[in-house]
Amino acid sequence: EELMKDFDAREKEMFKKEKVMKRAEDLSIKFDHFKPEEYYATAIMLYKDYKKTLGTANLDIYLRLAKDWLMDDDVEMKHGEKLAAYYDNVVMAE
């Protein structure tokens, strides 16, 4: 919930955890390599970072990006390890 502290009511509704997880299931996103909580946090993080560029109307964009971000082959760290390092070195460094 801390991640959504700056969200307006519409954004909070869009990112309700049950809604995000149901939509991820609809998009056939599997949680074999990362935890649902890691995925959920990543989707919110990406939305906060890119909503000015990608817009606020299409949840699916952020859900697909979250999977791609966690599964990125261009970096040594993967999945939850990448998310933890990002949080420690980028988010907390601000």
Coordinates of N, CA and C in Angstrom, one line a residue:
E1 N 0.8 -1.2 0.0 CA 0.0 0.0 0.0 C 0.9 1.3 0.0
E2 N 2.1 1.2 0.6 CA 3.0 2.3 0.5 C 3.3 2.7 -0.9
L3 N 3.4 1.8 -1.8 CA 3.7 2.1 -3.2 C 2.6 2.9 -3.8
M4 N 1.4 2.8 -3.3 CA 0.3 3.5 -3.9 C -0.2 4.8 -3.2
K5 N 0.7 5.3 -2.3 CA 0.3 6.4 -1.4 C 0.0 7.6 -2.2
D6 N 0.5 7.8 -3.4 CA 0.3 9.0 -4.2 C -0.8 8.8 -5.2
F7 N -1.4 7.6 -5.3 CA -2.4 7.3 -6.3 C -3.7 8.0 -5.9
D8 N -4.4 8.4 -7.0 CA -5.8 8.9 -6.8 C -6.7 7.7 -6.7
A9 N -8.0 7.9 -6.4 CA -9.0 6.9 -6.2 C -9.1 5.9 -7.4
R10 N -9.0 6.5 -8.6 CA -9.1 5.6 -9.8 C -7.9 4.7 -10.0
E11 N -6.7 5.2 -9.7 CA -5.5 4.4 -9.8 C -5.5 3.3 -8.7
K12 N -6.0 3.7 -7.5 CA -6.0 2.7 -6.4 C -7.0 1.6 -6.8
E13 N -8.1 1.9 -7.4 CA -9.1 0.9 -7.9 C -8.5 0.0 -9.0
M14 N -7.8 0.6 -9.9 CA -7.1 -0.1 -11.0 C -6.1 -1.1 -10.5
F15 N -5.4 -0.7 -9.4 CA -4.3 -1.6 -8.9 C -4.7 -2.4 -7.7
K16 N -6.0 -2.6 -7.5 CA -6.3 -3.5 -6.4 C -5.7 -4.9 -6.7
K17 N -5.1 -5.4 -5.7 CA -4.3 -6.7 -5.9 C -5.1 -7.8 -6.5
E18 N -6.3 -8.0 -6.1 CA -7.2 -9.1 -6.7 C -7.4 -8.8 -8.1
K19 N -7.6 -7.6 -8.5 CA -7.8 -7.2 -9.9 C -6.6 -7.5 -10.7
V20 N -5.4 -7.1 -10.2 CA -4.2 -7.2 -10.9 C -3.9 -8.7 -11.1
M21 N -4.0 -9.5 -10.1 CA -3.7 -10.9 -10.2 C -4.7 -11.7 -11.1
K22 N -5.9 -11.3 -11.1 CA -6.9 -11.9 -12.0 C -6.5 -11.5 -13.5
R23 N -6.2 -10.3 -13.7 CA -5.8 -9.9 -15.1 C -4.5 -10.6 -15.5
A24 N -3.6 -10.8 -14.6 CA -2.3 -11.5 -14.9 C -2.7 -12.9 -15.3
E25 N -3.6 -13.5 -14.6 CA -4.0 -14.9 -15.0 C -4.6 -14.9 -16.4
D26 N -5.5 -13.9 -16.7 CA -6.1 -13.8 -18.0 C -5.0 -13.6 -19.1
L27 N -3.9 -13.0 -18.8 CA -2.8 -12.8 -19.7 C -1.8 -13.9 -19.7
S28 N -2.2 -15.0 -19.0 CA -1.3 -16.2 -19.0 C 0.0 -16.0 -18.4
I29 N 0.1 -15.0 -17.4 CA 1.4 -14.8 -16.7 C 1.5 -15.8 -15.6
K30 N 2.6 -16.5 -15.7 CA 2.9 -17.6 -14.7 C 3.9 -17.1 -13.6
F31 N 3.8 -17.6 -12.5 CA 4.6 -17.2 -11.4 C 5.6 -18.3 -11.0
D32 N 6.3 -18.8 -12.1 CA 7.3 -19.9 -11.9 C 8.6 -19.4 -11.5
H33 N 8.9 -18.1 -11.8 CA 10.3 -17.6 -11.6 C 10.3 -16.4 -10.6
F34 N 9.1 -15.9 -10.3 CA 9.0 -14.8 -9.4 C 7.7 -15.0 -8.6
K35 N 7.6 -14.3 -7.5 CA 6.5 -14.4 -6.6 C 5.4 -13.4 -7.0
P36 N 4.1 -13.8 -6.8 CA 3.0 -12.8 -7.1 C 3.3 -11.4 -6.5
E37 N 3.8 -11.4 -5.3 CA 4.0 -10.1 -4.6 C 5.1 -9.3 -5.3
E38 N 6.1 -10.0 -5.8 CA 7.2 -9.3 -6.6 C 6.6 -8.7 -7.9
Y39 N 5.8 -9.5 -8.5 CA 5.1 -9.1 -9.8 C 4.2 -7.9 -9.5
Y40 N 3.4 -8.0 -8.5 CA 2.5 -6.9 -8.2 C 3.3 -5.6 -7.9
A41 N 4.3 -5.6 -7.1 CA 5.1 -4.5 -6.7 C 5.8 -3.9 -8.0
T42 N 6.3 -4.8 -8.9 CA 6.9 -4.3 -10.1 C 5.9 -3.6 -11.0
A43 N 4.7 -4.1 -11.1 CA 3.7 -3.5 -12.0 C 3.4 -2.1 -11.5
I44 N 3.3 -1.9 -10.2 CA 3.0 -0.6 -9.6 C 4.2 0.3 -9.8
M45 N 5.4 -0.2 -9.6 CA 6.6 0.6 -9.7 C 6.7 1.1 -11.2
L46 N 6.4 0.3 -12.1 CA 6.5 0.7 -13.5 C 5.4 1.7 -13.9
Y47 N 4.3 1.5 -13.4 CA 3.2 2.4 -13.6 C 3.6 3.8 -13.1
K48 N 4.1 3.9 -11.9 CA 4.5 5.1 -11.3 C 5.6 5.8 -12.1
D49 N 6.5 5.0 -12.6 CA 7.7 5.6 -13.4 C 7.3 6.0 -14.8
Y50 N 6.3 5.3 -15.4 CA 6.1 5.5 -16.8 C 4.7 6.0 -17.2
K51 N 3.8 6.3 -16.3 CA 2.5 6.6 -16.6 C 2.4 7.9 -17.4
K52 N 3.3 8.8 -17.2 CA 3.3 10.1 -18.0 C 3.6 9.8 -19.5
T53 N 4.4 8.8 -19.8 CA 4.7 8.4 -21.1 C 3.7 7.4 -21.8
L54 N 3.4 6.4 -21.0 CA 2.5 5.3 -21.5 C 1.1 5.5 -21.3
G55 N 0.7 6.5 -20.4 CA -0.7 6.7 -20.1 C -1.2 6.0 -18.9
T56 N -2.4 6.2 -18.6 CA -3.0 5.7 -17.4 C -4.2 4.8 -17.6
A57 N -4.6 4.6 -18.9 CA -5.8 3.9 -19.2 C -5.7 2.3 -19.4
N58 N -4.5 1.9 -19.7 CA -4.3 0.5 -20.1 C -3.5 -0.3 -19.1
L59 N -4.1 -1.0 -18.1 CA -3.5 -1.8 -17.1 C -2.6 -2.9 -17.8
D60 N -3.1 -3.5 -18.8 CA -2.3 -4.6 -19.5 C -0.9 -4.2 -19.9
I61 N -0.7 -3.0 -20.3 CA 0.7 -2.6 -20.7 C 1.6 -2.8 -19.5
Y62 N 1.2 -2.3 -18.3 CA 2.0 -2.4 -17.1 C 2.2 -3.8 -16.6
L63 N 1.2 -4.6 -16.8 CA 1.3 -6.0 -16.4 C 2.2 -6.8 -17.3
R64 N 2.2 -6.5 -18.6 CA 3.1 -7.2 -19.5 C 4.6 -6.7 -19.3
L65 N 4.7 -5.4 -19.0 CA 6.0 -4.8 -18.7 C 6.6 -5.4 -17.4
A66 N 5.8 -5.6 -16.4 CA 6.3 -6.2 -15.2 C 6.9 -7.5 -15.4
K67 N 6.2 -8.3 -16.2 CA 6.7 -9.7 -16.5 C 8.0 -9.5 -17.3
D68 N 8.1 -8.7 -18.3 CA 9.3 -8.5 -19.1 C 10.4 -8.0 -18.2
W69 N 10.1 -7.0 -17.3 CA 11.1 -6.5 -16.4 C 11.7 -7.5 -15.5
L70 N 10.9 -8.4 -14.9 CA 11.4 -9.4 -14.0 C 12.1 -10.5 -14.8
M71 N 11.8 -10.7 -16.0 CA 12.4 -11.8 -16.8 C 13.5 -11.3 -17.8
D72 N 13.9 -10.1 -17.6 CA 14.9 -9.5 -18.5 C 16.2 -10.4 -18.6
D73 N 16.6 -10.7 -19.8 CA 17.8 -11.5 -20.0 C 19.1 -10.7 -20.1
D74 N 18.9 -9.4 -20.2 CA 20.1 -8.5 -20.3 C 20.9 -8.2 -19.1
V75 N 20.4 -8.7 -18.0 CA 21.1 -8.4 -16.7 C 21.3 -9.8 -16.0
E76 N 22.4 -9.8 -15.2 CA 22.7 -11.0 -14.5 C 21.7 -11.4 -13.4
M77 N 21.2 -10.3 -12.7 CA 20.2 -10.6 -11.6 C 18.9 -10.8 -12.3
K78 N 18.1 -11.7 -11.7 CA 16.8 -12.0 -12.3 C 15.8 -12.0 -11.2
H79 N 14.6 -11.8 -11.7 CA 13.4 -12.0 -10.9 C 13.4 -11.1 -9.6
G80 N 13.1 -11.8 -8.5 CA 13.0 -11.1 -7.2 C 14.3 -10.5 -6.8
E81 N 15.4 -11.1 -7.2 CA 16.7 -10.6 -6.8 C 16.9 -9.2 -7.5
K82 N 16.5 -9.1 -8.8 CA 16.6 -7.8 -9.5 C 15.8 -6.8 -8.8
L83 N 14.6 -7.1 -8.5 CA 13.6 -6.2 -7.8 C 14.2 -5.7 -6.5
A84 N 14.8 -6.6 -5.7 CA 15.4 -6.2 -4.4 C 16.6 -5.3 -4.6
A85 N 17.4 -5.6 -5.6 CA 18.6 -4.7 -5.9 C 18.1 -3.3 -6.4
Y86 N 17.1 -3.3 -7.2 CA 16.6 -2.0 -7.7 C 16.0 -1.2 -6.6
Y87 N 15.3 -1.8 -5.7 CA 14.7 -1.1 -4.5 C 15.8 -0.6 -3.7
D88 N 16.8 -1.4 -3.3 CA 17.9 -1.0 -2.4 C 18.8 0.1 -3.1
N89 N 19.1 0.0 -4.4 CA 20.1 0.9 -5.0 C 19.5 2.0 -5.8
V90 N 18.2 2.0 -6.1 CA 17.6 3.1 -6.8 C 16.5 3.8 -6.0
V91 N 15.5 3.0 -5.5 CA 14.5 3.6 -4.8 C 15.0 4.2 -3.5
M92 N 15.7 3.5 -2.7 CA 16.2 3.9 -1.4 C 17.3 4.9 -1.5
A93 N 18.0 5.0 -2.7 CA 19.1 5.9 -2.9 C 18.6 7.3 -3.1
E94 N 17.3 7.5 -3.5 CA 16.8 8.8 -3.8 C 16.7 9.7 -2.6

